[in-house]
Amino acid sequence: MNKIVKNAKEAVEGIQDNMTLMLGGFGLCGIPENSITELVKSDVTGLTCISNNAGVDDFGLGLLLHKHQIKKMISSYVGENKEFERQLLSGELEVELNPQGTLAERIRAGGAGIPAFFVPAGVGTEVAEGKEVREFNGKEYLMETGLTADFAIVKAWKADAYGNLIYRDTANNFNNMMASAGKITIAEVEEIVPVGELNPNEIHTSGIFVQRVFKAENLEKRIEFVTEQE
Amino acid sequence: MALDKNGIAKRIAQELQDGYYVNLGIGIPTLVANYIPKGIEVILQSENGLLGIGPFPEKGKADPDLINAGKQTITAIKGAAFFDSATSFAMIRGGHIDLTVLGAFEVSDTGDISSWKIPGKMVKGMGGAMDLVASAKNIIVATTHTDRAGNSKLLKSCTLPLTGVKCVKKIVTDLAFIEVTDNGFKLLERAPSVSVEEIVEKTDGKLIVEGDIPEMNV
């Protein structure tokens, strides 16, 4: 079993207009840079993108926004992006904001075959509008639904040809759940090691969830706010 | 004298107890980490996937794979753990976090909080705030008592879109330390040299003042 493909271009093959994509990362940490660059080149449009954030003006998902390739975003926090703001206010872009933990759990549930579940986040707020509210043990909860995608694109640190993945530090974030929720999951990784070299005890994402793996080239790994000791 | 941001953070830090797992929000709450009392051990959680936040990195040591929920570069302490976002919010939603400290635009005397959206201005999103306030066992709000125009931020009911309802337990402002009770705000302490009258005047919601109100020790 060999899931390794040559490059980003081969990895994103089959992504078409109006599809739903999941893209891993928190801010610019752990985002699939090469795949985003390839999507920008491809001119695919009308995308629904499920991603915690929307990148910044000139990096990450901001690049796709700039070319009007995204129709809708499902996110929890979309600050720090002027083009996003402009498109949202002008009505060019549709946005669904979810509480971050709800978004994470919707993706986890989708990947795990769970169509809906109940959470306390958002009860009594505008997030609750149109959603079923049910009481358990005297407390109110909202029904939220699982999310899946045509393609999930994740960024990992190490992978093998079976698609087993390990993430580094806080670059895991949404990647691990998203890997399980794509009909096709693409893993963009820093290093591909021979099968058997990853310690099975340390694998975060099992290969069963991953269909394509490629080694990323020239990662910029931009930092949004460099903060150091004075 | 009204407290500055660091003063508010110092007073909140006095509420920390040995063994606490704590989530600190962006802004004044982040400063609480600088005033953890000596002799106790507290572990800080970052909802993007880290238990055990350390200090900011030394010059030139910033790592793009290691950030906090405010997207700033940080370090991890010895004994830290990394995990995905679903696990992170299992810690939060499951009630495993002992204390959450966050900022607010408004707090009501029933414990409602508005902190994420000002209609007519750009909407940035709620991030993890709604999950945190809906599930935390103990929430302390860090805020100024009034906005820049002098309007009270401690209200009978919030006017801005809510982040959560009946969830705030305590509030530390530049003027006062307040508990949210079933009967409204209860004044526990006042900032050094700030009068009870000033706090009463600047609190729009129901404020209970019983007996002598001690000064904060900050």
Short mmCIF file of C-alpha atoms in Angstrom, two decimals:
data_model
loop_
_atom_site.label_atom_id
_atom_site.label_comp_id
_atom_site.label_asym_id
_atom_site.label_seq_id
_atom_site.Cartn_x
_atom_site.Cartn_y
_atom_site.Cartn_z
CA MET A 1 0.00 0.00 0.00
CA ASN A 2 1.61 3.23 -1.14
CA LYS A 3 -0.26 6.51 -0.71
CA ILE A 4 2.62 8.75 -1.66
CA VAL A 5 1.98 11.07 -4.59
CA LYS A 6 4.61 13.15 -6.36
CA ASN A 7 3.65 16.68 -5.40
CA ALA A 8 0.87 19.10 -4.46
CA LYS A 9 -0.46 19.19 -8.01
CA GLU A 10 -1.06 15.43 -8.02
CA ALA A 11 -2.42 15.56 -4.48
CA VAL A 12 -5.20 18.07 -5.22
CA GLU A 13 -6.32 16.30 -8.40
CA GLY A 14 -10.10 15.93 -8.46
CA ILE A 15 -10.88 19.05 -6.44
CA GLN A 16 -13.63 20.71 -8.45
CA ASP A 17 -15.78 23.83 -8.39
CA ASN A 18 -18.37 24.05 -5.58
CA MET A 19 -16.81 21.30 -3.47
CA THR A 20 -16.50 21.41 0.33
CA LEU A 21 -12.95 21.36 1.67
CA MET A 22 -11.54 21.11 5.18
CA LEU A 23 -8.19 22.80 5.71
CA GLY A 24 -6.20 22.22 8.89
CA GLY A 25 -4.36 24.83 10.94
CA PHE A 26 -4.85 27.38 13.70
CA GLY A 27 -4.01 30.85 12.46
CA LEU A 28 -1.06 30.18 10.17
CA CYS A 29 0.25 27.34 12.37
CA GLY A 30 -0.06 23.91 10.74
CA ILE A 31 -1.68 25.01 7.48
CA PRO A 32 -1.17 23.04 4.22
CA GLU A 33 0.79 25.76 2.41
CA ASN A 34 1.73 23.87 -0.77
CA SER A 35 -1.82 22.61 -1.32
CA ILE A 36 -3.26 26.11 -0.93
CA THR A 37 -0.74 27.44 -3.46
CA GLU A 38 -1.77 24.67 -5.86
CA LEU A 39 -5.48 25.48 -5.43
CA VAL A 40 -4.74 29.13 -6.17
CA LYS A 41 -3.03 28.06 -9.41
CA SER A 42 -5.90 25.72 -10.33
CA ASP A 43 -8.58 28.44 -10.52
CA VAL A 44 -11.11 26.11 -8.86
CA THR A 45 -13.97 28.26 -7.55
CA GLY A 46 -17.20 28.27 -5.50
CA LEU A 47 -15.48 26.43 -2.64
CA THR A 48 -16.93 25.99 0.82
CA CYS A 49 -13.95 25.99 3.17
CA ILE A 50 -14.14 24.60 6.70
CA SER A 51 -11.18 26.01 8.58
CA ASN A 52 -10.80 27.51 12.05
CA ASN A 53 -9.41 30.74 10.56
CA ALA A 54 -9.24 32.39 7.15
CA GLY A 55 -5.52 33.14 6.89
CA VAL A 56 -4.14 36.66 6.53
CA ASP A 57 -4.33 38.97 3.52
CA ASP A 58 -1.37 37.54 1.65
CA PHE A 59 -0.94 34.07 3.11
CA GLY A 60 -2.90 30.90 3.83
CA LEU A 61 -6.58 30.95 2.88
CA GLY A 62 -6.25 34.70 2.29
CA LEU A 63 -4.68 33.79 -1.07
CA LEU A 64 -7.82 31.88 -2.14
CA LEU A 65 -10.06 34.67 -0.86
CA HIS A 66 -8.11 37.20 -2.84
CA LYS A 67 -8.92 35.33 -6.06
CA HIS A 68 -12.59 34.93 -5.08
CA GLN A 69 -12.33 31.14 -5.10
CA ILE A 70 -14.20 30.77 -1.80
CA LYS A 71 -17.99 31.03 -1.67
CA LYS A 72 -18.46 30.18 1.98
CA MET A 73 -16.33 29.87 5.12
CA ILE A 74 -17.19 27.83 8.20
CA SER A 75 -14.84 29.10 10.91
CA SER A 76 -14.60 30.23 14.53
CA TYR A 77 -12.33 33.28 14.25
CA VAL A 78 -11.68 35.32 11.12
CA GLY A 79 -9.92 38.48 12.34
CA GLU A 80 -6.65 39.83 10.94
CA ASN A 81 -7.79 39.67 7.31
CA LYS A 82 -8.90 42.86 5.52
CA GLU A 83 -9.90 41.21 2.23
CA PHE A 84 -12.07 38.79 4.18
CA GLU A 85 -13.75 41.72 5.94
CA ARG A 86 -14.35 43.53 2.65
CA GLN A 87 -15.91 40.48 0.97
CA LEU A 88 -18.06 39.74 4.00
CA LEU A 89 -19.40 43.31 4.26
CA SER A 90 -20.07 43.49 0.50
CA GLY A 91 -21.98 40.19 0.58
CA GLU A 92 -19.56 38.41 -1.79
CA LEU A 93 -18.67 35.89 0.88
CA GLU A 94 -20.93 33.81 3.10
CA VAL A 95 -19.71 33.04 6.62
CA GLU A 96 -20.90 30.64 9.27
CA LEU A 97 -19.26 31.24 12.64
CA ASN A 98 -19.13 28.35 15.10
CA PRO A 99 -17.78 28.28 18.64
CA GLN A 100 -14.30 26.78 18.30
CA GLY A 101 -14.94 23.67 20.38
CA THR A 102 -18.23 23.08 18.58
CA LEU A 103 -16.43 23.33 15.24
CA ALA A 104 -13.75 20.89 16.40
CA GLU A 105 -16.38 18.44 17.67
CA ARG A 106 -18.51 18.75 14.50
CA ILE A 107 -15.47 17.66 12.49
CA ARG A 108 -14.56 14.89 14.93
CA ALA A 109 -18.17 13.66 14.91
CA GLY A 110 -18.42 13.81 11.12
CA GLY A 111 -15.30 11.70 10.78
CA ALA A 112 -16.56 9.28 13.42
CA GLY A 113 -19.96 8.71 11.78
CA ILE A 114 -21.94 10.69 14.36
CA PRO A 115 -24.60 12.85 12.63
CA ALA A 116 -25.46 15.07 15.60
CA PHE A 117 -24.67 15.72 19.26
CA PHE A 118 -25.44 18.19 22.06
CA VAL A 119 -23.19 20.89 23.51
CA PRO A 120 -23.71 23.71 26.01
CA ALA A 121 -21.75 26.32 24.02
CA GLY A 122 -23.99 28.98 22.54
CA VAL A 123 -27.15 28.32 24.57
CA GLY A 124 -29.02 31.62 24.96
CA THR A 125 -26.93 33.32 22.25
CA GLU A 126 -27.47 33.96 18.54
CA VAL A 127 -25.57 30.73 17.84
CA ALA A 128 -28.67 28.91 19.14
CA GLU A 129 -31.01 30.42 16.53
CA GLY A 130 -32.80 27.69 14.59
CA LYS A 131 -31.21 24.87 16.58
CA GLU A 132 -32.91 22.26 18.72
CA VAL A 133 -32.45 22.86 22.46
CA ARG A 134 -32.77 19.91 24.81
CA GLU A 135 -32.40 19.61 28.55
CA PHE A 136 -30.18 16.96 30.13
CA ASN A 137 -29.78 16.76 33.92
CA GLY A 138 -31.32 20.21 34.35
CA LYS A 139 -29.02 22.01 31.92
CA GLU A 140 -29.79 23.15 28.37
CA TYR A 141 -27.80 21.99 25.36
CA LEU A 142 -27.83 22.78 21.62
CA MET A 143 -27.95 20.16 18.94
CA GLU A 144 -25.04 20.49 16.53
CA THR A 145 -24.41 18.37 13.44
CA GLY A 146 -21.34 16.48 12.25
CA LEU A 147 -19.32 17.85 9.33
CA THR A 148 -17.65 16.00 6.48
CA ALA A 149 -15.93 17.25 3.33
CA ASP A 150 -15.20 16.17 -0.24
CA PHE A 151 -11.53 16.71 0.49
CA ALA A 152 -9.72 17.27 3.79
CA ILE A 153 -6.28 18.80 3.44
CA VAL A 154 -4.05 18.48 6.48
CA LYS A 155 -0.49 19.40 7.33
CA ALA A 156 1.63 16.93 9.32
CA TRP A 157 5.24 16.70 10.45
CA LYS A 158 6.05 13.07 9.59
CA ALA A 159 4.28 10.42 7.54
CA ASP A 160 4.89 7.01 6.04
CA ALA A 161 3.57 5.46 2.82
CA TYR A 162 0.62 3.94 4.73
CA GLY A 163 -0.55 7.46 5.59
CA ASN A 164 0.22 7.29 9.30
CA LEU A 165 0.79 10.84 10.56
CA ILE A 166 2.55 12.60 13.42
CA TYR A 167 2.11 16.31 14.09
CA ARG A 168 4.54 18.65 15.80
CA ASP A 169 3.71 20.75 18.88
CA THR A 170 0.64 22.99 18.45
CA ALA A 171 0.62 22.42 14.66
CA ASN A 172 -1.73 19.48 15.30
CA ASN A 173 -4.80 21.59 16.20
CA PHE A 174 -7.62 20.85 13.69
CA ASN A 175 -5.53 18.60 11.45
CA ASN A 176 -6.05 15.34 13.33
CA MET A 177 -9.86 15.51 13.28
CA MET A 178 -10.05 16.81 9.73
CA ALA A 179 -8.00 13.87 8.50
CA SER A 180 -10.86 11.59 9.53
CA ALA A 181 -13.64 13.70 8.00
CA GLY A 182 -12.61 13.93 4.33
CA LYS A 183 -13.96 11.56 1.67
CA ILE A 184 -10.45 11.99 0.35
CA THR A 185 -7.78 13.17 2.77
CA ILE A 186 -4.57 14.74 1.55
CA ALA A 187 -1.63 14.95 3.96
CA GLU A 188 1.02 17.53 3.17
CA VAL A 189 4.05 16.62 5.29
CA GLU A 190 7.54 17.82 6.13
CA GLU A 191 9.14 14.38 6.09
CA ILE A 192 8.23 10.97 4.68
CA VAL A 193 9.92 8.09 6.48
CA PRO A 194 10.04 4.37 5.55
CA VAL A 195 7.12 2.23 6.73
CA GLY A 196 7.98 0.87 10.17
CA GLU A 197 10.06 3.82 11.23
CA LEU A 198 7.29 5.75 13.00
CA ASN A 199 6.77 4.48 16.53
CA PRO A 200 3.23 2.98 16.48
CA ASN A 201 2.72 4.32 20.02
CA GLU A 202 3.24 7.87 18.86
CA ILE A 203 1.10 8.01 15.72
CA HIS A 204 -1.62 10.69 15.95
CA THR A 205 -3.59 9.92 12.77
CA SER A 206 -3.89 6.31 11.61
CA GLY A 207 -3.25 5.69 7.92
CA ILE A 208 -6.79 4.41 7.37
CA PHE A 209 -8.01 8.04 7.32
CA VAL A 210 -5.49 9.23 4.72
CA GLN A 211 -5.61 8.64 0.95
CA ARG A 212 -2.75 10.77 -0.39
CA VAL A 213 0.57 11.86 1.10
CA PHE A 214 3.15 14.20 -0.39
CA LYS A 215 6.31 15.88 0.80
CA ALA A 216 5.93 19.66 1.04
CA GLU A 217 8.52 21.88 -0.64
CA ASN A 218 9.85 25.26 0.48
CA LEU A 219 7.53 25.71 3.44
CA GLU A 220 7.49 29.31 4.61
CA LYS A 221 5.88 28.53 8.02
CA ARG A 222 5.08 32.17 8.54
CA ILE A 223 4.53 33.38 12.11
CA GLU A 224 1.59 35.72 12.63
CA PHE A 225 2.83 37.38 15.83
CA VAL A 226 6.48 36.81 16.73
CA THR A 227 6.60 37.34 20.49
CA GLU A 228 9.89 37.03 22.35
CA GLN A 229 11.24 37.81 25.80
CA GLU A 230 12.38 41.40 26.14
CA MET B 1 -6.42 54.82 42.90
CA ALA B 2 -7.88 52.72 40.12
CA LEU B 3 -5.82 49.66 39.21
CA ASP B 4 -3.96 49.41 35.92
CA LYS B 5 -4.02 46.24 33.80
CA ASN B 6 -1.24 44.68 35.86
CA GLY B 7 -3.06 45.48 39.08
CA ILE B 8 -6.18 43.71 37.83
CA ALA B 9 -4.04 40.72 36.81
CA LYS B 10 -2.34 40.67 40.24
CA ARG B 11 -5.67 40.55 42.08
CA ILE B 12 -6.95 37.74 39.87
CA ALA B 13 -3.72 35.80 40.43
CA GLN B 14 -4.52 35.74 44.16
CA GLU B 15 -7.52 33.53 43.31
CA LEU B 16 -5.25 30.79 41.91
CA GLN B 17 -4.80 27.65 43.98
CA ASP B 18 -2.16 24.97 43.96
CA GLY B 19 -2.90 22.31 41.35
CA TYR B 20 -5.25 24.45 39.25
CA TYR B 21 -5.52 23.99 35.48
CA VAL B 22 -6.25 27.45 34.11
CA ASN B 23 -7.25 28.92 30.74
CA LEU B 24 -6.31 32.57 30.33
CA GLY B 25 -7.96 34.64 27.59
CA ILE B 26 -6.31 37.27 25.42
CA GLY B 27 -5.43 40.72 26.85
CA ILE B 28 -5.44 41.42 30.61
CA PRO B 29 -6.07 37.71 31.43
CA THR B 30 -2.75 36.76 29.78
CA LEU B 31 -0.96 39.02 32.29
CA VAL B 32 -2.20 36.85 35.18
CA ALA B 33 0.55 34.36 34.25
CA ASN B 34 3.14 36.92 35.43
CA TYR B 35 1.76 37.00 39.00
CA ILE B 36 1.23 33.35 39.95
CA PRO B 37 1.85 33.29 43.72
CA LYS B 38 5.13 31.74 44.83
CA GLY B 39 4.96 28.21 46.22
CA ILE B 40 1.97 27.02 44.17
CA GLU B 41 1.91 25.09 40.93
CA VAL B 42 -0.57 26.09 38.24
CA ILE B 43 -0.74 24.65 34.72
CA LEU B 44 -1.92 26.90 31.91
CA GLN B 45 -3.99 25.53 29.03
CA SER B 46 -4.00 26.99 25.54
CA GLU B 47 -7.09 25.92 23.60
CA ASN B 48 -5.18 25.46 20.35
CA GLY B 49 -3.65 22.34 21.87
CA LEU B 50 -1.20 22.80 24.74
CA LEU B 51 -1.29 22.04 28.45
CA GLY B 52 1.69 23.72 30.09
CA ILE B 53 2.31 27.15 28.54
CA GLY B 54 5.80 28.46 29.28
CA PRO B 55 7.26 31.95 28.91
CA PHE B 56 7.73 33.68 25.55
CA PRO B 57 10.77 32.31 23.69
CA GLU B 58 14.20 33.93 23.96
CA LYS B 59 15.23 36.22 21.12
CA GLY B 60 15.66 34.26 17.88
CA LYS B 61 14.09 31.09 19.33
CA ALA B 62 10.49 31.61 18.14
CA ASP B 63 9.08 28.38 16.66
CA PRO B 64 6.24 28.63 14.08
CA ASP B 65 4.83 25.30 15.30
CA LEU B 66 4.46 26.52 18.89
CA ILE B 67 1.90 29.28 19.44
CA ASN B 68 -0.81 30.21 21.94
CA ALA B 69 -4.49 30.87 21.24
CA GLY B 70 -3.65 34.51 20.51
CA LYS B 71 -1.31 33.22 17.77
CA GLN B 72 1.79 34.51 19.60
CA THR B 73 4.93 32.39 19.73
CA ILE B 74 5.42 30.75 23.15
CA THR B 75 7.30 27.89 24.80
CA ALA B 76 6.10 24.74 26.54
CA ILE B 77 7.11 23.89 30.12
CA LYS B 78 8.75 20.61 31.11
CA GLY B 79 5.91 18.12 31.46
CA ALA B 80 3.74 19.86 28.86
CA ALA B 81 1.35 17.96 26.58
CA PHE B 82 0.20 18.68 23.03
CA PHE B 83 -3.14 17.52 21.60
CA ASP B 84 -5.70 18.26 18.89
CA SER B 85 -8.51 20.82 19.15
CA ALA B 86 -11.24 18.24 19.86
CA THR B 87 -9.27 16.93 22.85
CA SER B 88 -8.59 20.49 23.97
CA PHE B 89 -12.28 21.30 24.07
CA ALA B 90 -13.01 17.97 25.76
CA MET B 91 -10.90 19.38 28.60
CA ILE B 92 -12.93 22.58 28.51
CA ARG B 93 -16.42 21.21 27.86
CA GLY B 94 -15.87 18.28 30.18
CA GLY B 95 -15.29 20.61 33.13
CA HIS B 96 -11.65 19.69 33.65
CA ILE B 97 -10.42 23.29 33.67
CA ASP B 98 -10.50 24.73 37.20
CA LEU B 99 -10.53 28.40 36.29
CA THR B 100 -11.17 30.47 33.17
CA VAL B 101 -10.18 34.14 33.05
CA LEU B 102 -11.44 36.25 30.17
CA GLY B 103 -12.21 39.81 29.15
CA ALA B 104 -15.67 41.24 28.46
CA PHE B 105 -17.47 44.19 26.86
CA GLU B 106 -20.36 43.83 29.32
CA VAL B 107 -21.43 41.65 32.26
CA SER B 108 -24.96 41.52 33.68
CA ASP B 109 -25.87 41.21 37.36
CA THR B 110 -27.18 37.70 36.58
CA GLY B 111 -23.79 36.62 35.21
CA ASP B 112 -24.44 36.97 31.47
CA ILE B 113 -21.44 38.05 29.41
CA SER B 114 -20.98 39.84 26.07
CA SER B 115 -17.47 39.66 24.71
CA TRP B 116 -17.37 38.76 21.02
CA LYS B 117 -19.42 40.98 18.77
CA ILE B 118 -20.27 44.64 18.38
CA PRO B 119 -23.03 44.98 15.76
CA GLY B 120 -22.09 47.35 12.95
CA LYS B 121 -18.40 46.73 13.51
CA MET B 122 -16.38 43.95 11.95
CA VAL B 123 -17.31 40.54 13.29
CA LYS B 124 -14.20 38.54 14.02
CA GLY B 125 -15.83 35.49 15.52
CA MET B 126 -16.19 34.00 18.98
CA GLY B 127 -13.18 31.68 18.83
CA GLY B 128 -13.29 29.49 21.94
CA ALA B 129 -15.02 32.00 24.23
CA MET B 130 -18.52 30.48 24.00
CA ASP B 131 -17.22 26.98 24.74
CA LEU B 132 -15.23 28.27 27.69
CA VAL B 133 -18.02 30.26 29.36
CA ALA B 134 -20.62 27.53 28.81
CA SER B 135 -18.59 24.89 30.61
CA ALA B 136 -16.12 26.44 33.04
CA LYS B 137 -16.66 25.66 36.72
CA ASN B 138 -15.30 29.04 37.70
CA ILE B 139 -15.13 32.12 35.48
CA ILE B 140 -13.46 35.37 36.46
CA VAL B 141 -13.93 38.35 34.16
CA ALA B 142 -11.12 40.90 33.90
CA THR B 143 -12.33 44.26 32.62
CA THR B 144 -12.37 47.98 33.22
CA HIS B 145 -15.40 49.07 35.26
CA THR B 146 -16.51 51.55 32.59
CA ASP B 147 -15.91 51.99 28.86
CA ARG B 148 -13.91 54.90 27.43
CA ALA B 149 -16.99 57.10 27.39
CA GLY B 150 -17.54 56.40 31.10
CA ASN B 151 -20.51 54.05 30.66
CA SER B 152 -20.74 51.18 33.13
CA LYS B 153 -19.83 47.74 31.81
CA LEU B 154 -21.55 46.10 34.79
CA LEU B 155 -25.20 46.20 33.74
CA LYS B 156 -28.70 45.01 34.65
CA SER B 157 -28.72 43.19 31.33
CA CYS B 158 -26.23 43.07 28.48
CA THR B 159 -26.99 45.17 25.41
CA LEU B 160 -24.50 43.47 23.06
CA PRO B 161 -24.84 39.94 21.61
CA LEU B 162 -24.21 37.40 24.36
CA THR B 163 -21.28 35.01 24.66
CA GLY B 164 -23.00 33.04 27.43
CA VAL B 165 -25.76 33.28 30.03
CA LYS B 166 -25.59 33.04 33.86
CA CYS B 167 -21.98 31.92 33.82
CA VAL B 168 -19.71 34.64 35.29
CA LYS B 169 -18.82 33.98 38.94
CA LYS B 170 -16.47 36.85 39.76
CA ILE B 171 -15.32 40.13 38.23
CA VAL B 172 -12.13 42.06 38.86
CA THR B 173 -12.19 45.60 37.50
CA ASP B 174 -9.87 48.57 37.93
CA LEU B 175 -12.14 49.63 40.82
CA ALA B 176 -13.53 46.54 42.51
CA PHE B 177 -13.61 42.82 43.16
CA ILE B 178 -17.18 41.64 42.72
CA GLU B 179 -19.01 38.35 43.08
CA VAL B 180 -22.06 37.53 40.97
CA THR B 181 -24.73 36.14 43.33
CA ASP B 182 -28.34 35.04 42.83
CA ASN B 183 -29.33 38.51 44.04
CA GLY B 184 -27.00 40.56 41.85
CA PHE B 185 -23.44 41.89 42.03
CA LYS B 186 -21.93 41.74 45.52
CA LEU B 187 -19.04 44.07 46.32
CA LEU B 188 -16.25 42.09 48.00
CA GLU B 189 -13.26 44.46 47.82
CA ARG B 190 -12.39 47.88 46.47
CA ALA B 191 -9.21 48.99 44.74
CA PRO B 192 -6.79 50.94 47.00
CA SER B 193 -8.19 54.42 47.80
CA VAL B 194 -11.29 53.92 45.65
CA SER B 195 -14.50 54.76 47.54
CA VAL B 196 -17.58 52.57 47.76
CA GLU B 197 -19.55 55.58 46.50
CA GLU B 198 -17.54 55.70 43.28
CA ILE B 199 -18.10 51.98 42.68
CA VAL B 200 -21.84 52.34 43.36
CA GLU B 201 -22.03 55.29 40.99
CA LYS B 202 -20.22 53.45 38.20
CA THR B 203 -22.17 50.19 38.51
CA ASP B 204 -25.38 50.11 36.49
CA GLY B 205 -26.57 46.65 37.58
CA LYS B 206 -27.83 45.80 41.08
CA LEU B 207 -24.94 46.09 43.52
CA ILE B 208 -25.09 44.68 47.05
CA VAL B 209 -22.88 46.46 49.57
CA GLU B 210 -22.80 44.90 53.02
CA GLY B 211 -20.74 46.22 55.92
CA ASP B 212 -17.22 47.56 55.59
CA ILE B 213 -15.67 46.83 52.19
CA PRO B 214 -11.96 46.05 52.57
CA GLU B 215 -9.28 47.33 50.22
CA MET B 216 -7.61 44.88 47.86
CA ASN B 217 -4.13 43.81 48.83
CA VAL B 218 -2.27 44.31 45.54
#
